[in-house]
PDB file of C-alpha atoms and ligand atoms in Angstrom:
ATOM      1  CA  MET A   1       5.646  14.335 -21.747  1.00 71.00           C
ATOM      2  CA  ASN A   2       7.708  15.970 -19.036  1.00 68.00           C
ATOM      3  CA  ALA A   3      11.226  15.437 -17.943  1.00 70.00           C
ATOM      4  CA  GLU A   4      10.294  13.116 -15.060  1.00 67.00           C
ATOM      5  CA  GLU A   5       7.996  11.150 -17.129  1.00 71.00           C
ATOM      6  CA  LEU A   6      10.727  10.718 -19.767  1.00 78.00           C
ATOM      7  CA  ARG A   7      13.254   9.689 -17.108  1.00 74.00           C
ATOM      8  CA  GLN A   8      10.884   7.073 -15.825  1.00 71.00           C
ATOM      9  CA  GLN A   9      10.150   5.638 -19.321  1.00 73.00           C
ATOM     10  CA  LEU A  10      13.683   5.364 -19.869  1.00 75.00           C
ATOM     11  CA  GLU A  11      14.448   3.708 -16.608  1.00 70.00           C
ATOM     12  CA  TYR A  12      11.676   1.204 -17.599  1.00 66.00           C
ATOM     13  CA  TYR A  13      13.402   0.542 -20.844  1.00 65.00           C
ATOM     14  CA  ARG A  14      16.669   0.089 -19.056  1.00 65.00           C
ATOM     15  CA  ASP A  15      15.038  -2.469 -16.820  1.00 61.00           C
ATOM     16  CA  LEU A  16      13.937  -4.291 -19.869  1.00 59.00           C
ATOM     17  CA  GLY A  17      17.400  -4.377 -21.111  1.00 54.00           C
ATOM     18  CA  ILE A  18      17.162  -1.751 -23.869  1.00 62.00           C
ATOM     19  CA  LYS A  19      20.347   0.120 -23.796  1.00 56.00           C
ATOM     20  CA  GLU A  20      19.930   2.579 -26.756  1.00 61.00           C
ATOM     21  CA  VAL A  21      16.973   4.739 -27.720  1.00 65.00           C
ATOM     22  CA  TYR A  22      16.751   6.641 -31.105  1.00 61.00           C
ATOM     23  CA  ARG A  23      15.236  10.058 -31.586  1.00 61.00           C
ATOM     24  CA  ARG A  24      12.978  10.312 -34.791  1.00 53.00           C
ATOM     25  CA  PRO A  25      14.173  13.167 -37.020  1.00 49.00           C
ATOM     26  CA  GLY A  26      11.765  15.968 -36.874  1.00 44.00           C
ATOM     27  CA  GLY A  27      10.427  14.548 -33.526  1.00 41.00           C
ATOM     28  CA  ALA A  28       9.808  16.688 -30.407  1.00 38.00           C
ATOM     29  CA  SER A  29      12.935  18.516 -29.418  1.00 35.00           C
ATOM     30  CA  GLY A  30      14.550  17.812 -26.066  1.00 32.00           C
ATOM     31  CA  ALA A  31      15.070  21.583 -25.564  1.00 29.00           C
ATOM     32  CA  GLY A  32      13.544  22.893 -22.298  1.00 27.00           C
ATOM     33  CA  LEU A  33      14.185  19.811 -20.263  1.00 24.00           C
ATOM     34  CA  PRO A  34      15.090  20.878 -16.925  1.00 27.00           C
ATOM     35  CA  ALA A  35      18.659  20.246 -15.895  1.00 27.00           C
ATOM     36  CA  CYS A  36      18.922  17.715 -12.990  1.00 29.00           C
ATOM     37  CA  ALA A  37      21.500  17.864 -10.299  1.00 29.00           C
ATOM     38  CA  ALA A  38      22.049  14.161 -10.166  1.00 31.00           C
ATOM     39  CA  GLU A  39      25.135  12.763 -11.822  1.00 31.00           C
ATOM     40  CA  PRO A  40      24.607  12.044 -15.438  1.00 31.00           C
ATOM     41  CA  THR A  41      24.517   8.548 -16.589  1.00 34.00           C
ATOM     42  CA  ALA A  42      25.535   7.138 -20.044  1.00 34.00           C
ATOM     43  CA  GLN A  43      23.646   3.898 -19.475  1.00 37.00           C
ATOM     44  CA  ILE A  44      21.155   4.771 -22.376  1.00 39.00           C
ATOM     45  CA  GLN A  45      22.662   6.706 -25.088  1.00 40.00           C
ATOM     46  CA  THR A  46      20.761   8.650 -27.656  1.00 40.00           C
ATOM     47  CA  THR A  47      21.685   8.247 -31.260  1.00 41.00           C
ATOM     48  CA  VAL A  48      20.627  11.170 -33.221  1.00 42.00           C
ATOM     49  CA  ALA A  49      19.808   9.883 -36.932  1.00 43.00           C
ATOM     50  CA  SER A  50      19.867  13.336 -38.574  1.00 49.00           C
ATOM     51  CA  PRO A  51      21.217  16.862 -38.360  1.00 50.00           C
ATOM     52  CA  ALA A  52      18.887  17.403 -35.342  1.00 48.00           C
ATOM     53  CA  PRO A  53      20.705  18.748 -32.269  1.00 49.00           C
ATOM     54  CA  PRO A  54      21.612  16.308 -29.555  1.00 49.00           C
ATOM     55  CA  VAL A  55      18.832  15.579 -27.124  1.00 47.00           C
ATOM     56  CA  ALA A  56      19.369  16.618 -23.582  1.00 47.00           C
ATOM     57  CA  LEU A  57      17.963  13.533 -21.880  1.00 47.00           C
ATOM     58  CA  PRO A  58      17.289  13.778 -18.169  1.00 46.00           C
ATOM     59  CA  PRO A  59      19.730  11.601 -16.146  1.00 52.00           C
ATOM     60  CA  LEU A  60      18.710   8.288 -15.068  1.00 60.00           C
ATOM     61  CA  ALA A  61      18.984   6.908 -11.555  1.00 66.00           C
ATOM     62  CA  PRO A  62      22.760   6.055 -11.685  1.00 68.00           C
ATOM     63  CA  ALA A  63      23.571   2.606 -10.617  1.00 76.00           C
ATOM     64  CA  GLY A  64      25.324   2.713  -7.335  1.00 88.00           C
ATOM     65  CA  GLU A  65      23.919   6.085  -6.323  1.00 95.00           C
ATOM     66  CA  THR A  66      23.921   6.990  -2.634  1.00 97.00           C
ATOM     67  CA  LEU A  67      21.098   8.137  -0.424  1.00 98.00           C
ATOM     68  CA  PHE A  68      23.037  11.406  -0.072  1.00 97.00           C
ATOM     69  CA  GLN A  69      23.083  11.891  -3.862  1.00 97.00           C
ATOM     70  CA  ILE A  70      19.343  11.386  -3.873  1.00 97.00           C
ATOM     71  CA  LEU A  71      18.847  13.898  -1.189  1.00 98.00           C
ATOM     72  CA  GLU A  72      21.133  16.451  -3.070  1.00 97.00           C
ATOM     73  CA  ASP A  73      19.000  15.862  -6.062  1.00 97.00           C
ATOM     74  CA  ILE A  74      15.793  16.617  -4.169  1.00 98.00           C
ATOM     75  CA  GLY A  75      17.499  19.866  -2.963  1.00 98.00           C
ATOM     76  CA  ASP A  76      14.951  22.568  -2.110  1.00 98.00           C
ATOM     77  CA  CYS A  77      12.309  20.666  -4.101  1.00 98.00           C
ATOM     78  CA  ARG A  78       9.447  22.439  -5.853  1.00 98.00           C
ATOM     79  CA  ARG A  79       8.430  19.820  -8.289  1.00 97.00           C
ATOM     80  CA  CYS A  80       4.851  19.470  -6.802  1.00 98.00           C
ATOM     81  CA  ARG A  81       2.391  21.569  -5.010  1.00 98.00           C
ATOM     82  CA  LEU A  82       3.122  19.883  -1.636  1.00 98.00           C
ATOM     83  CA  HIS A  83       6.305  22.112  -1.164  1.00 98.00           C
ATOM     84  CA  GLU A  84       4.028  25.094  -0.698  1.00 98.00           C
ATOM     85  CA  GLY A  85       3.056  24.230   2.848  1.00 97.00           C
ATOM     86  CA  ARG A  86       6.013  22.189   4.109  1.00 98.00           C
ATOM     87  CA  ASN A  87       8.405  23.167   6.678  1.00 98.00           C
ATOM     88  CA  LYS A  88      10.938  20.396   6.219  1.00 98.00           C
ATOM     89  CA  ILE A  89      11.510  17.695   3.489  1.00 98.00           C
ATOM     90  CA  VAL A  90      11.239  14.364   5.306  1.00 98.00           C
ATOM     91  CA  PHE A  91      13.566  12.125   3.372  1.00 98.00           C
ATOM     92  CA  GLY A  92      14.027   9.128   5.481  1.00 98.00           C
ATOM     93  CA  VAL A  93      15.839   7.825   8.571  1.00 98.00           C
ATOM     94  CA  GLY A  94      17.770   4.831   9.715  1.00 98.00           C
ATOM     95  CA  ASP A  95      20.588   2.548   8.634  1.00 98.00           C
ATOM     96  CA  GLU A  96      21.162   2.998   4.882  1.00 97.00           C
ATOM     97  CA  LYS A  97      22.446  -0.668   4.742  1.00 98.00           C
ATOM     98  CA  ALA A  98      19.264  -1.942   6.529  1.00 98.00           C
ATOM     99  CA  PRO A  99      17.833  -5.249   5.017  1.00 98.00           C
ATOM    100  CA  LEU A 100      14.321  -4.003   6.076  1.00 98.00           C
ATOM    101  CA  VAL A 101      12.807  -0.782   4.960  1.00 99.00           C
ATOM    102  CA  PHE A 102       9.477   0.525   6.240  1.00 99.00           C
ATOM    103  CA  VAL A 103       7.593   2.822   3.861  1.00 98.00           C
ATOM    104  CA  GLY A 104       4.722   5.086   5.051  1.00 98.00           C
ATOM    105  CA  GLU A 105       2.481   7.464   3.291  1.00 98.00           C
ATOM    106  CA  GLY A 106       3.766  10.907   3.895  1.00 98.00           C
ATOM    107  CA  PRO A 107       4.876  13.143   6.895  1.00 98.00           C
ATOM    108  CA  GLY A 108       2.442  14.410   9.412  1.00 98.00           C
ATOM    109  CA  ALA A 109       2.778  17.820  11.496  1.00 98.00           C
ATOM    110  CA  ASP A 110       5.490  16.413  13.872  1.00 98.00           C
ATOM    111  CA  GLU A 111       7.478  14.879  10.984  1.00 98.00           C
ATOM    112  CA  ASP A 112       7.071  18.280   8.942  1.00 98.00           C
ATOM    113  CA  GLU A 113       8.458  20.051  12.120  1.00 98.00           C
ATOM    114  CA  GLN A 114      11.450  17.845  12.731  1.00 98.00           C
ATOM    115  CA  GLY A 115      12.305  16.650   9.296  1.00 98.00           C
ATOM    116  CA  ILE A 116      12.304  12.952  10.368  1.00 98.00           C
ATOM    117  CA  PRO A 117       9.672  10.329   9.581  1.00 98.00           C
ATOM    118  CA  PHE A 118       7.376   8.630  11.978  1.00 98.00           C
ATOM    119  CA  VAL A 119       8.237  10.647  15.090  1.00 98.00           C
ATOM    120  CA  GLY A 120       4.629  11.541  16.145  1.00 98.00           C
ATOM    121  CA  ARG A 121       2.246   9.255  17.820  1.00 97.00           C
ATOM    122  CA  ALA A 122       2.040   6.919  14.915  1.00 98.00           C
ATOM    123  CA  GLY A 123       5.800   6.871  14.818  1.00 98.00           C
ATOM    124  CA  GLN A 124       5.991   6.011  18.586  1.00 98.00           C
ATOM    125  CA  LEU A 125       3.748   3.132  17.980  1.00 98.00           C
ATOM    126  CA  LEU A 126       5.681   1.957  15.011  1.00 98.00           C
ATOM    127  CA  THR A 127       8.935   2.018  17.084  1.00 98.00           C
ATOM    128  CA  GLN A 128       7.212  -0.055  19.809  1.00 98.00           C
ATOM    129  CA  MET A 129       5.930  -2.337  17.363  1.00 98.00           C
ATOM    130  CA  ILE A 130       9.378  -2.919  15.722  1.00 98.00           C
ATOM    131  CA  GLU A 131      11.282  -3.207  18.911  1.00 98.00           C
ATOM    132  CA  ASN A 132       8.752  -5.217  21.062  1.00 98.00           C
ATOM    133  CA  THR A 133       7.864  -7.603  18.370  1.00 97.00           C
ATOM    134  CA  ALA A 134      11.616  -8.286  17.575  1.00 98.00           C
ATOM    135  CA  LYS A 135      12.347  -8.767  21.319  1.00 98.00           C
ATOM    136  CA  LYS A 136       9.416 -11.249  21.730  1.00 97.00           C
ATOM    137  CA  GLU A 137      10.804 -13.162  18.693  1.00 97.00           C
ATOM    138  CA  GLY A 138      14.299 -13.317  19.978  1.00 98.00           C
ATOM    139  CA  ILE A 139      15.585 -10.778  17.375  1.00 98.00           C
ATOM    140  CA  ASN A 140      18.023  -8.123  18.477  1.00 98.00           C
ATOM    141  CA  LEU A 141      16.473  -5.075  16.670  1.00 98.00           C
ATOM    142  CA  LYS A 142      16.326  -1.509  17.392  1.00 98.00           C
ATOM    143  CA  ARG A 143      14.354   1.200  15.165  1.00 98.00           C
ATOM    144  CA  SER A 144      17.716   2.640  14.173  1.00 98.00           C
ATOM    145  CA  ASP A 145      18.714  -0.681  12.511  1.00 98.00           C
ATOM    146  CA  VAL A 146      15.964  -0.462   9.906  1.00 98.00           C
ATOM    147  CA  TYR A 147      15.147   2.317   7.445  1.00 98.00           C
ATOM    148  CA  ILE A 148      11.923   4.362   7.469  1.00 98.00           C
ATOM    149  CA  CYS A 149      10.639   6.553   4.705  1.00 98.00           C
ATOM    150  CA  ASN A 150       7.499   7.544   2.910  1.00 98.00           C
ATOM    151  CA  VAL A 151       5.975   7.679  -0.406  1.00 98.00           C
ATOM    152  CA  VAL A 152       5.956  11.596  -0.363  1.00 98.00           C
ATOM    153  CA  LYS A 153       8.378  13.682   1.233  1.00 98.00           C
ATOM    154  CA  CYS A 154       6.458  16.764   2.169  1.00 98.00           C
ATOM    155  CA  ARG A 155       3.401  16.956   4.303  1.00 98.00           C
ATOM    156  CA  PRO A 156       0.172  16.954   2.522  1.00 98.00           C
ATOM    157  CA  PRO A 157      -2.038  19.814   3.917  1.00 98.00           C
ATOM    158  CA  GLY A 158      -4.267  18.727   6.732  1.00 97.00           C
ATOM    159  CA  ASN A 159      -2.630  15.335   6.444  1.00 97.00           C
ATOM    160  CA  ARG A 160      -4.749  14.487   3.399  1.00 98.00           C
ATOM    161  CA  THR A 161      -3.779  11.596   1.215  1.00 98.00           C
ATOM    162  CA  PRO A 162      -1.349  12.442  -1.380  1.00 98.00           C
ATOM    163  CA  GLU A 163      -2.802  13.052  -4.911  1.00 97.00           C
ATOM    164  CA  PRO A 164      -1.677  10.805  -7.710  1.00 96.00           C
ATOM    165  CA  ASP A 165       0.345  13.320  -9.502  1.00 97.00           C
ATOM    166  CA  GLU A 166       2.158  14.175  -6.304  1.00 97.00           C
ATOM    167  CA  MET A 167       2.920  10.359  -5.514  1.00 97.00           C
ATOM    168  CA  GLU A 168       4.118  10.067  -9.216  1.00 96.00           C
ATOM    169  CA  ILE A 169       6.523  12.983  -8.965  1.00 97.00           C
ATOM    170  CA  CYS A 170       7.792  12.259  -5.468  1.00 97.00           C
ATOM    171  CA  GLY A 171       7.672   8.530  -5.954  1.00 97.00           C
ATOM    172  CA  GLN A 172      10.732   8.669  -8.349  1.00 96.00           C
ATOM    173  CA  PHE A 173      12.694   9.470  -5.138  1.00 97.00           C
ATOM    174  CA  LEU A 174      11.356   6.594  -3.225  1.00 98.00           C
ATOM    175  CA  TYR A 175      12.024   4.493  -6.262  1.00 97.00           C
ATOM    176  CA  ARG A 176      15.648   5.676  -6.316  1.00 97.00           C
ATOM    177  CA  GLN A 177      16.077   5.256  -2.450  1.00 98.00           C
ATOM    178  CA  LEU A 178      14.804   1.568  -2.635  1.00 98.00           C
ATOM    179  CA  LEU A 179      17.166   0.866  -5.774  1.00 97.00           C
ATOM    180  CA  ALA A 180      20.134   2.505  -3.738  1.00 97.00           C
ATOM    181  CA  MET A 181      19.549   0.364  -0.632  1.00 98.00           C
ATOM    182  CA  HIS A 182      18.152  -2.794  -2.227  1.00 98.00           C
ATOM    183  CA  PRO A 183      16.842  -4.272   1.025  1.00 98.00           C
ATOM    184  CA  LYS A 184      15.946  -7.966   1.625  1.00 98.00           C
ATOM    185  CA  ALA A 185      12.308  -6.856   2.165  1.00 98.00           C
ATOM    186  CA  ILE A 186      10.043  -3.847   2.474  1.00 98.00           C
ATOM    187  CA  CYS A 187       7.205  -3.332   4.678  1.00 99.00           C
ATOM    188  CA  ALA A 188       4.441  -1.118   3.319  1.00 98.00           C
ATOM    189  CA  LEU A 189       2.384   0.688   5.963  1.00 98.00           C
ATOM    190  CA  GLY A 190      -1.136   1.225   5.010  1.00 98.00           C
ATOM    191  CA  GLY A 191      -2.884   1.239   1.701  1.00 98.00           C
ATOM    192  CA  THR A 192      -1.385   4.225   0.055  1.00 98.00           C
ATOM    193  CA  ALA A 193       2.194   2.710   0.549  1.00 98.00           C
ATOM    194  CA  ALA A 194       0.944  -0.683  -0.547  1.00 98.00           C
ATOM    195  CA  ARG A 195      -0.598   0.574  -3.556  1.00 98.00           C
ATOM    196  CA  ALA A 196       2.315   2.725  -4.747  1.00 98.00           C
ATOM    197  CA  LEU A 197       4.680  -0.159  -4.182  1.00 98.00           C
ATOM    198  CA  THR A 198       2.644  -2.985  -5.635  1.00 97.00           C
ATOM    199  CA  GLY A 199       0.595  -1.060  -8.417  1.00 96.00           C
ATOM    200  CA  ARG A 200      -2.588  -2.801  -7.015  1.00 97.00           C
ATOM    201  CA  LYS A 201      -5.818  -1.252  -6.347  1.00 96.00           C
ATOM    202  CA  GLU A 202      -7.171  -3.212  -3.595  1.00 97.00           C
ATOM    203  CA  GLY A 203      -7.721  -1.765   0.043  1.00 97.00           C
ATOM    204  CA  VAL A 204      -5.174  -2.559   2.804  1.00 98.00           C
ATOM    205  CA  THR A 205      -7.450  -5.113   4.566  1.00 97.00           C
ATOM    206  CA  LYS A 206      -7.246  -7.261   1.480  1.00 98.00           C
ATOM    207  CA  MET A 207      -3.750  -6.860   1.004  1.00 98.00           C
ATOM    208  CA  ARG A 208      -2.196  -7.161   4.572  1.00 98.00           C
ATOM    209  CA  GLY A 209      -0.278 -10.232   5.812  1.00 98.00           C
ATOM    210  CA  ARG A 210       0.477 -11.101   2.135  1.00 98.00           C
ATOM    211  CA  TRP A 211       3.712 -10.759   0.217  1.00 98.00           C
ATOM    212  CA  PHE A 212       4.025  -8.805  -3.019  1.00 98.00           C
ATOM    213  CA  GLN A 213       6.807  -7.694  -4.948  1.00 98.00           C
ATOM    214  CA  TRP A 214       8.543  -4.319  -5.746  1.00 98.00           C
ATOM    215  CA  LYS A 215      10.895  -5.266  -8.676  1.00 97.00           C
ATOM    216  CA  ASP A 216      12.615  -8.349  -7.147  1.00 97.00           C
ATOM    217  CA  ILE A 217      12.119  -7.343  -3.529  1.00 98.00           C
ATOM    218  CA  PRO A 218       9.442  -8.897  -1.429  1.00 98.00           C
ATOM    219  CA  VAL A 219       6.917  -6.364   0.066  1.00 98.00           C
ATOM    220  CA  MET A 220       4.835  -7.272   3.170  1.00 98.00           C
ATOM    221  CA  VAL A 221       1.744  -5.186   3.455  1.00 98.00           C
ATOM    222  CA  THR A 222       0.381  -4.225   6.864  1.00 98.00           C
ATOM    223  CA  TYR A 223      -1.877  -1.494   8.404  1.00 98.00           C
ATOM    224  CA  HIS A 224      -0.516   2.084   8.910  1.00 98.00           C
ATOM    225  CA  PRO A 225       0.176   2.799  12.618  1.00 98.00           C
ATOM    226  CA  SER A 226      -2.200   5.731  12.621  1.00 97.00           C
ATOM    227  CA  PHE A 227      -5.071   3.391  11.918  1.00 97.00           C
ATOM    228  CA  LEU A 228      -3.812   1.156  14.755  1.00 97.00           C
ATOM    229  CA  LEU A 229      -4.127   4.095  17.280  1.00 96.00           C
ATOM    230  CA  ARG A 230      -7.826   4.258  17.025  1.00 94.00           C
ATOM    231  CA  PRO A 231      -9.228   2.485  20.084  1.00 90.00           C
ATOM    232  CA  TYR A 232     -11.776   0.258  18.091  1.00 90.00           C
ATOM    233  CA  ASN A 233      -9.146  -1.227  15.990  1.00 89.00           C
ATOM    234  CA  GLN A 234      -7.661  -3.760  18.537  1.00 89.00           C
ATOM    235  CA  ASP A 235      -8.095  -6.747  16.223  1.00 94.00           C
ATOM    236  CA  ALA A 236      -6.163  -4.867  13.414  1.00 97.00           C
ATOM    237  CA  LYS A 237      -3.427  -4.314  15.919  1.00 95.00           C
ATOM    238  CA  ARG A 238      -3.076  -8.075  16.660  1.00 96.00           C
ATOM    239  CA  GLU A 239      -3.050  -8.737  12.797  1.00 98.00           C
ATOM    240  CA  ALA A 240      -0.398  -6.010  12.319  1.00 98.00           C
ATOM    241  CA  TRP A 241       1.784  -7.666  14.993  1.00 97.00           C
ATOM    242  CA  GLU A 242       1.368 -10.898  12.928  1.00 98.00           C
ATOM    243  CA  ASP A 243       2.366  -9.278   9.706  1.00 98.00           C
ATOM    244  CA  LEU A 244       5.470  -7.804  11.254  1.00 98.00           C
ATOM    245  CA  LYS A 245       6.587 -10.992  12.675  1.00 98.00           C
ATOM    246  CA  LYS A 246       6.368 -12.529   9.158  1.00 98.00           C
ATOM    247  CA  ALA A 247       8.463  -9.793   7.825  1.00 98.00           C
ATOM    248  CA  LEU A 248      11.012  -9.737  10.741  1.00 98.00           C
ATOM    249  CA  HIS A 249      11.481 -13.645  10.461  1.00 98.00           C
ATOM    250  CA  PHE A 250      11.923 -13.410   6.660  1.00 98.00           C
ATOM    251  CA  VAL A 251      14.639 -10.841   6.922  1.00 98.00           C
ATOM    252  CA  TYR A 252      16.429 -11.621  10.203  1.00 98.00           C
ATOM    253  CA  GLY A 253      15.687 -15.397  10.446  1.00 91.00           C
TER     254      GLY A 253
HETATM  255  N1  URA B   1       2.580   8.918   8.800  1.00 73.44           N
HETATM  256  C1  URA B   1       3.303   8.630   7.678  1.00 73.44           C
HETATM  257  O1  URA B   1       2.852   7.861   6.759  1.00 73.44           O
HETATM  258  N2  URA B   1       4.528   8.890   7.723  1.00 73.44           N
HETATM  259  C2  URA B   1       5.126   9.631   8.671  1.00 73.44           C
HETATM  260  O2  URA B   1       6.390   9.823   8.604  1.00 73.44           O
HETATM  261  C3  URA B   1       4.324   9.893   9.804  1.00 73.44           C
HETATM  262  C4  URA B   1       2.996   9.506   9.905  1.00 73.44           C
END
């Protein structure tokens, strides 16, 4: 088990309310675990039951951590192969205190160039969808009032779908962003984000327009704006508008 897997497992234990873990004497040593730049937390203590040296546990996502701290922890990330072709890490944009967070799949070429999510054609459509739908529904909302990020923070080569291991490694940062912001609702854009957030395997067509959960936070699934850009997807566009309306009314009343 590598350091990130161990950290995720410990976070899972913490969510279950388990505050202490014990290391079996003679078990695998913690030596060699990479040091992590995030502030260490003592929320789960290790109790070493024998003369074995203390275990250097990777830090857990500290309660109350800020997006800035997460960004610092990401640093000049080389944790997965996606770093090889990236220009800029695309962390997220918008209001850190927003009650609504949009999650896409991963940066495209424009995003990789600028370091900002959803700034290309799909991003312009997303902005229109958010602002026009809100306006029509009598909700005063600009793109900058919500928070927008992706499952993976570096552009997959040729805009391919991120691989499961890339999503697992990078997904920990999305997990921490969502924990830090704790929005009232999340809107998953497309199948990759929907599956990453809900753990389900269905395609987006089956999941869209329905509420799921990420921890205690409701997740509305809708189509990815790139899909809606295709001219033959006009029905999907109408459906996406309906999905967004549901999310906006749930969050902003
Ligand atoms: N597609 C995504 O999923 N995210 C972006 O940031 C841009 C395009």
